[in-house]
Amino acid sequence: MTAYEPDPAAGLWTEKYRVMPFPQEWRAEFLELYRRRWRGAEHLPVSSLNDLFRATAPGLVATGRGAGSSSEMPWVYASEELPSELVPPLLASWVMTLPPGDELNPKRMADHQAALDRALAMIDQHSPQWRQESVDLTAAGVSPGGTAQPDRRLYPLLPERIGALLADRPLLLNGDELSFRVITCDQGVELVSWPPRAYGSKGRTWYYSALVTVTMQTVPFHARFRVHASYGIRRWATQSPVKLEDGRGATVLLDAPSPWLGTGSPRRRLTANSVGYDRRLGMLTWRGQSLVNLLPEMDVVRVYPKPSELTAEPAVWLGGRDGVAAGILYSSTTMGSHGVGGGLMPLERSLLDRWVEEALHPMFRRVPDLERAYRWSKPAVIPKAQVKDPEDKTLPSQKLVRVRRDALRAALAEQPLVVEVLWQTEETKEELITALRKWLGLSSATPDENGKYAWQDDDLHVMLLAQPLGTLGTPLEIAKEAGHSRAQRLADAVRKRAEQVASRLGPCQVPVGLTIVETRGRKYFTSFAADSDCKNALRLGCAQAARVSQFIVVPEDSEGPLAERAASAVADGMRQLGAFVPPEQRLGEEIADDLQFLAIWQVRRLASGPTRRSGEHLVALRIRPRDSCHPVRGWDGRRKEWVPYSELLLTLAAAARMGDIKAYSTDAERRDHIERQIRSLLFQVRDRPTLVMVNSGNLRDAWPGLANGQLRKDMITFCGEEPTRLALHGADLRLVLLRDANSREETAECYAPGGTEDATPGFSSGLWVSQNAEPDNRVFFSTTDKPATSKQRRDVQKLVPDPNWPHGPAATAWNPQALEITVLGCLSEAALAEDKRISTNSDKPTTIAAITHQLRFHDEYEPLSRPLPSHLAKLAEEYVLPLAGAHNVK
C-alpha cells in the first residue's frame, strides 16, 4: 500500500516554528464588517487570506485550522519571523474584500466605508505577537478503542512538511527530471509537476502533469496514524477557447512570483482559484475568495490574467506571461475529450512511491505489506458469454438467463413485466428490443398494429410498447418571473413536464412498470439554457405513472457501441425493478441461512444540485437473498414497513414531486433525526441475523459515533451517550463500516509488487490483511479485478514516455483503490461471553469481511466499488430530486 507510518526506531521528529495567533480584536472587528455582506456569518473567510500569505510571505510553512474562529489557535507557522512590513499590507488587501462591493444607497455606502476604516485601523492597533513552538510531527495519543489520535496541529503541518521535502527533490524518470510545486488543499497537499509536459497527437498539443496527493489518516484500532500518498495525472485544458457552461466553473492554478522585491525565495507553490460565469454581470469572473483578485493590489508591476483572457488563450497562459502563469484544470464532464488519458500504470506508480519512501526515510516507514486474508476471492459468478456458441458470443449462457428470470419473477411477485420504450431514433429502439430479448432469452417477435410486443414463455409474461418520445424530450421552458426564485421556476417547469409524461403513459397495468427513455445529451440542453435538461422531469413523470425509468442517450450525443449501451440500459432497468440479488457466496464456514443484509445511505442534495433545491433523505435497503418474493426491499418511513425496491424508488420520487424532501436547518437537527432513524432501523431487523453496512464517509457527519476515534469493538456509540454493546440493539447483529477514498484519500492506493525486484508491478484481487495483524484484527482491505474494458500494459510510462512507447500518455489507466472493511461488531468470543451466550457459535471477523468483499461481485456488473446492498442504496438517490414548493403560474 502507498501508506507510511512513524518509525519508532527514528525517535521524535521535532520541528521549530515561529507562530502567530489571529488576535481576538481583529476577529471581532473583521467579522462585524463581513456580516455587512453575509448577515449571520459565524466565521471569517480566512482561506483566501491564508492563500495570500502562503503565496507571498517568505518563510511561511503552514496556516493552522480554526484560527479565524479562535484566538487560542496558532494562525501562521513559519520557519522564521516574517518581516514586520509585510503583514499589514497583506492583511489590508484581504480586509478590503470583506464589505459589500455593490452598495448603491449613499448612506449605507458611507456606513460601510466607516466600518472598513475602523477595521483597517485595527490592523495597526493590535499587532500579533510572535512566539516559538516546537512541534513533534509524530505526536499522537490513543483513543479508548485503540485508534491513534494525532495532535490536531499535525493535519496541516505534516503534509506541508512532506510536500516541502518532495518539492526539494526532483524526480528522475528515464533520464529526465520532474520538479514539483505544492498546492494546499482542505485535506493535505497536492504536488503537481511544473512546468506541465506536452504531448503531441493528431496535429494537436496536449498538456499534463504528474500529481501526488499527501494526506494524514488514521485506521480503526491502529495505534499509529498514517500518511497516504496517491498518484495520478493532472490534465490541463488547452482548447481555445475553453467554454464554461452556464452555472459551471473551473479551477485555475496560478504560478506567480512574490510581489516583494529582494525576498529571493524560490517558487514552491501554486495557488488554487475558481473561475465561472456570473449571470448577474453577464460575464466570466473570478469566483469566491480567489487569490488572483488580491494579488494585483500587492503587485502593480505584473499583469495577471482576466478570466476572459485566460479562457481565450489557455495554452499561452500555461506557458506564462511576464513571469505569471496559470492553468485551467481539465474536466472530462464539461470540456470534451483530452489527448492524454487519465491514471498511471503500476510501474510508474511504484516509481513515484519509491521516490516518496526515500524522502520520508528515516522518520517514516512503509506500513506492513498485505497478505491474503481469505481463500476465496469471489462468489459463484456466472460467466456472461456462451463461449461455445460460434455464431454469437454475446449471447448469455442458459444458466445466466435462468438466474435472471428467477430474479425477475421474485422482484415482480409473478406479475408480468411491462416495458415502454420512448425512443427518438429507430436504431436505438431496435437495439433496446434486441437487448431485452437477449437479457431474458426471448425469441424474436412481431409487434401488433399499435407497436406492442408480447412474449409468453413458460411462466414469464413480457409486454413491450415502443413509441416516439416526441415533444416530451424537448428542453424545459423555464419562465422568467420576477419575485420567484430560480428553484421555484425550475420546479414549475419540472412538474409541468412530469404531468405531461404521466398523462402520455397512462395507468400502469401492473404495480410497477419500466420505461426506457432515449434522450439527448447534456450538452444539447445546455446549448439552449441552464437547467433546461428534461431528464429529471421525465423520471418524476414516469414515477407518477408508476414506472421506474432508465435513460439512454441518442447515438449522435454519445460514445461507445450502441449495443453495449442498450444492454446496460436494460440491465439498469431490471436493477430498478429489484431483479438483482447477490450470487451464491463461497465460504469455508457455516453462516446462517436466513442472514439478511441492511445497507444505510444518507442522500444529501445541495442547492447547487440538479433541482437547485437542497434536501436530505436516509435510504435503508434490505436484501434477503433467499426470499422468493421481493428479496430486495427498502424502508418506507411514512408507511413504517419494508416495501419492494421499485416501490421505494417511486415513493422517493413522489416525496420529491410534492416538495416533502427537506433540508435540516442545523447540524444538531440532522444528527438527532438521523440517529433516531438508525435506532429505529436496527430495531426493525432484530428478529433475524443481520449484517448492517454503512459508509463512514457518507454518515460520519450525521452520526459522529462512526469517527475513528469513537470506535470500540462490538460496541455502538450515539451522540451524548456512552458506548453500548451492539447486542443490545439486536442479539444477532453484525455491523461493518466501509471506507473508500471519498475525495479525501482516506484509503491508500495499492499495487502488487513483482515477484522479483526486476519484475513489473501489477494488480491483484482479493481480501487482504496486514502481515502483522493481531488475532482479533477487525480491519481488512478489499480489491477487485481490473475491468474487462481496461486494456493496458502494466509497464507503459506516461510522465516521461519510453522511446519504445512514445504514445504512452494517450493510454487510460485503471487506478485500483482498496475498500477498507472494518468489522466493528460481530458475535466475537468476547461479545458472546459478555452476553453469557455460551452455546452460540462465535463469528470470525475474517468471515464477515469475506462476505462483505464477495458482495462486490455480481453476474451483471463489473466489480462494484462497494458491496451490492450499499450500491443499490446509493443508486436510490437518483430519485431524490427535491423540488421547491409550487406557486401559481399566470
mmCIF file with all atom_site columns, C-alpha atoms in Angstrom, residues 1 219-222 226 370 373-374 376-377 585 691-696 708 711 713 734-741 746-748 766-770 776-784 817-826 844-857 864-868 870:
data_model
loop_
_atom_site.group_PDB
_atom_site.id
_atom_site.type_symbol
_atom_site.label_atom_id
_atom_site.label_alt_id
_atom_site.label_comp_id
_atom_site.label_asym_id
_atom_site.label_entity_id
_atom_site.label_seq_id
_atom_site.pdbx_PDB_ins_code
_atom_site.Cartn_x
_atom_site.Cartn_y
_atom_site.Cartn_z
_atom_site.occupancy
_atom_site.B_iso_or_equiv
_atom_site.pdbx_formal_charge
_atom_site.auth_seq_id
_atom_site.auth_comp_id
_atom_site.auth_asym_id
_atom_site.auth_atom_id
_atom_site.pdbx_PDB_model_num
ATOM 1  C CA . MET A 1 1   ? 0.000   0.000   0.000  1.00 0.00 ? 1   MET A CA 1
ATOM 2  C CA . VAL A 1 219 ? -7.119  3.487   10.726 1.00 0.00 ? 219 VAL A CA 1
ATOM 3  C CA . PRO A 1 220 ? -9.622  1.981   13.191 1.00 0.00 ? 220 PRO A CA 1
ATOM 4  C CA . PHE A 1 221 ? -7.974  0.203   16.130 1.00 0.00 ? 221 PHE A CA 1
ATOM 5  C CA . HIS A 1 222 ? -4.430  1.002   14.924 1.00 0.00 ? 222 HIS A CA 1
ATOM 6  C CA . ARG A 1 226 ? -0.613  7.028   8.596  1.00 0.00 ? 226 ARG A CA 1
ATOM 7  C CA . LEU A 1 370 ? -0.730  -7.083  2.956  1.00 0.00 ? 370 LEU A CA 1
ATOM 8  C CA . ALA A 1 373 ? -6.990  -12.960 4.479  1.00 0.00 ? 373 ALA A CA 1
ATOM 9  C CA . TYR A 1 374 ? -9.343  -15.444 2.857  1.00 0.00 ? 374 TYR A CA 1
ATOM 10 C CA . TRP A 1 376 ? -11.886 -17.444 -1.897 1.00 0.00 ? 376 TRP A CA 1
ATOM 11 C CA . SER A 1 377 ? -11.892 -14.031 -3.540 1.00 0.00 ? 377 SER A CA 1
ATOM 12 C CA . GLN A 1 585 ? -21.157 -16.911 -1.810 1.00 0.00 ? 585 GLN A CA 1
ATOM 13 C CA . LEU A 1 691 ? -25.259 -7.777  8.581  1.00 0.00 ? 691 LEU A CA 1
ATOM 14 C CA . VAL A 1 692 ? -25.508 -3.970  8.606  1.00 0.00 ? 692 VAL A CA 1
ATOM 15 C CA . MET A 1 693 ? -23.321 -1.953  6.219  1.00 0.00 ? 693 MET A CA 1
ATOM 16 C CA . VAL A 1 694 ? -22.679 1.774   6.498  1.00 0.00 ? 694 VAL A CA 1
ATOM 17 C CA . ASN A 1 695 ? -20.178 4.005   4.753  1.00 0.00 ? 695 ASN A CA 1
ATOM 18 C CA . SER A 1 696 ? -18.135 6.022   7.254  1.00 0.00 ? 696 SER A CA 1
ATOM 19 C CA . ASN A 1 708 ? -12.414 6.503   14.045 1.00 0.00 ? 708 ASN A CA 1
ATOM 20 C CA . LEU A 1 711 ? -14.961 3.316   17.656 1.00 0.00 ? 711 LEU A CA 1
ATOM 21 C CA . LYS A 1 713 ? -15.027 -3.257  19.066 1.00 0.00 ? 713 LYS A CA 1
ATOM 22 C CA . ARG A 1 734 ? -23.182 -7.588  12.761 1.00 0.00 ? 734 ARG A CA 1
ATOM 23 C CA . LEU A 1 735 ? -22.012 -4.091  11.828 1.00 0.00 ? 735 LEU A CA 1
ATOM 24 C CA . VAL A 1 736 ? -19.487 -3.378  9.074  1.00 0.00 ? 736 VAL A CA 1
ATOM 25 C CA . LEU A 1 737 ? -18.007 0.058   8.316  1.00 0.00 ? 737 LEU A CA 1
ATOM 26 C CA . LEU A 1 738 ? -16.953 0.696   4.730  1.00 0.00 ? 738 LEU A CA 1
ATOM 27 C CA . ARG A 1 739 ? -14.478 3.394   3.802  1.00 0.00 ? 739 ARG A CA 1
ATOM 28 C CA . ASP A 1 740 ? -13.311 4.465   0.367  1.00 0.00 ? 740 ASP A CA 1
ATOM 29 C CA . ALA A 1 741 ? -11.161 7.368   -0.793 1.00 0.00 ? 741 ALA A CA 1
ATOM 30 C CA . GLU A 1 746 ? -8.927  8.108   3.268  1.00 0.00 ? 746 GLU A CA 1
ATOM 31 C CA . THR A 1 747 ? -7.930  4.730   1.900  1.00 0.00 ? 747 THR A CA 1
ATOM 32 C CA . ALA A 1 748 ? -4.500  4.180   0.436  1.00 0.00 ? 748 ALA A CA 1
ATOM 33 C CA . GLY A 1 766 ? -8.825  -10.373 -3.062 1.00 0.00 ? 766 GLY A CA 1
ATOM 34 C CA . LEU A 1 767 ? -9.432  -9.728  0.608  1.00 0.00 ? 767 LEU A CA 1
ATOM 35 C CA . TRP A 1 768 ? -6.298  -8.595  2.398  1.00 0.00 ? 768 TRP A CA 1
ATOM 36 C CA . VAL A 1 769 ? -4.989  -8.051  5.886  1.00 0.00 ? 769 VAL A CA 1
ATOM 37 C CA . SER A 1 770 ? -1.785  -6.587  7.294  1.00 0.00 ? 770 SER A CA 1
ATOM 38 C CA . ASP A 1 776 ? -8.723  -10.141 16.849 1.00 0.00 ? 776 ASP A CA 1
ATOM 39 C CA . ASN A 1 777 ? -7.978  -7.947  13.833 1.00 0.00 ? 777 ASN A CA 1
ATOM 40 C CA . ARG A 1 778 ? -11.051 -6.136  12.525 1.00 0.00 ? 778 ARG A CA 1
ATOM 41 C CA . VAL A 1 779 ? -9.669  -4.124  9.576  1.00 0.00 ? 779 VAL A CA 1
ATOM 42 C CA . PHE A 1 780 ? -9.435  -5.630  6.093  1.00 0.00 ? 780 PHE A CA 1
ATOM 43 C CA . PHE A 1 781 ? -8.854  -4.344  2.577  1.00 0.00 ? 781 PHE A CA 1
ATOM 44 C CA . SER A 1 782 ? -10.827 -5.400  -0.480 1.00 0.00 ? 782 SER A CA 1
ATOM 45 C CA . THR A 1 783 ? -9.559  -5.129  -4.072 1.00 0.00 ? 783 THR A CA 1
ATOM 46 C CA . THR A 1 784 ? -11.229 -6.309  -7.258 1.00 0.00 ? 784 THR A CA 1
ATOM 47 C CA . GLN A 1 817 ? -8.324  1.675   -4.718 1.00 0.00 ? 817 GLN A CA 1
ATOM 48 C CA . ALA A 1 818 ? -8.627  -0.534  -1.682 1.00 0.00 ? 818 ALA A CA 1
ATOM 49 C CA . LEU A 1 819 ? -12.005 -0.550  0.043  1.00 0.00 ? 819 LEU A CA 1
ATOM 50 C CA . GLU A 1 820 ? -11.452 -0.595  3.788  1.00 0.00 ? 820 GLU A CA 1
ATOM 51 C CA . ILE A 1 821 ? -13.755 -3.032  5.607  1.00 0.00 ? 821 ILE A CA 1
ATOM 52 C CA . THR A 1 822 ? -13.921 -2.675  9.386  1.00 0.00 ? 822 THR A CA 1
ATOM 53 C CA . VAL A 1 823 ? -15.889 -5.344  11.227 1.00 0.00 ? 823 VAL A CA 1
ATOM 54 C CA . LEU A 1 824 ? -16.991 -3.077  14.032 1.00 0.00 ? 824 LEU A CA 1
ATOM 55 C CA . GLY A 1 825 ? -19.421 -5.524  15.596 1.00 0.00 ? 825 GLY A CA 1
ATOM 56 C CA . CYS A 1 826 ? -19.910 -9.273  15.352 1.00 0.00 ? 826 CYS A CA 1
ATOM 57 C CA . LYS A 1 844 ? -14.694 -14.970 12.767 1.00 0.00 ? 844 LYS A CA 1
ATOM 58 C CA . PRO A 1 845 ? -14.233 -11.314 11.756 1.00 0.00 ? 845 PRO A CA 1
ATOM 59 C CA . THR A 1 846 ? -12.459 -12.569 8.648  1.00 0.00 ? 846 THR A CA 1
ATOM 60 C CA . THR A 1 847 ? -15.609 -14.403 7.547  1.00 0.00 ? 847 THR A CA 1
ATOM 61 C CA . ILE A 1 848 ? -17.768 -11.307 7.996  1.00 0.00 ? 848 ILE A CA 1
ATOM 62 C CA . ALA A 1 849 ? -15.235 -9.321  5.955  1.00 0.00 ? 849 ALA A CA 1
ATOM 63 C CA . ALA A 1 850 ? -15.195 -12.050 3.272  1.00 0.00 ? 850 ALA A CA 1
ATOM 64 C CA . ILE A 1 851 ? -18.987 -11.930 2.956  1.00 0.00 ? 851 ILE A CA 1
ATOM 65 C CA . THR A 1 852 ? -18.795 -8.165  2.519  1.00 0.00 ? 852 THR A CA 1
ATOM 66 C CA . HIS A 1 853 ? -15.969 -8.424  -0.022 1.00 0.00 ? 853 HIS A CA 1
ATOM 67 C CA . GLN A 1 854 ? -17.725 -11.060 -2.148 1.00 0.00 ? 854 GLN A CA 1
ATOM 68 C CA . LEU A 1 855 ? -20.802 -8.829  -2.358 1.00 0.00 ? 855 LEU A CA 1
ATOM 69 C CA . ARG A 1 856 ? -18.749 -6.560  -4.655 1.00 0.00 ? 856 ARG A CA 1
ATOM 70 C CA . PHE A 1 857 ? -19.079 -9.173  -7.413 1.00 0.00 ? 857 PHE A CA 1
ATOM 71 C CA . LEU A 1 864 ? -18.562 -2.878  -7.827 1.00 0.00 ? 864 LEU A CA 1
ATOM 72 C CA . SER A 1 865 ? -16.924 -0.040  -5.921 1.00 0.00 ? 865 SER A CA 1
ATOM 73 C CA . ARG A 1 866 ? -18.940 -1.067  -2.856 1.00 0.00 ? 866 ARG A CA 1
ATOM 74 C CA . PRO A 1 867 ? -20.949 -4.174  -1.811 1.00 0.00 ? 867 PRO A CA 1
ATOM 75 C CA . LEU A 1 868 ? -24.232 -4.730  -3.680 1.00 0.00 ? 868 LEU A CA 1
ATOM 76 C CA . SER A 1 870 ? -24.703 -0.364  -0.422 1.00 0.00 ? 870 SER A CA 1
#
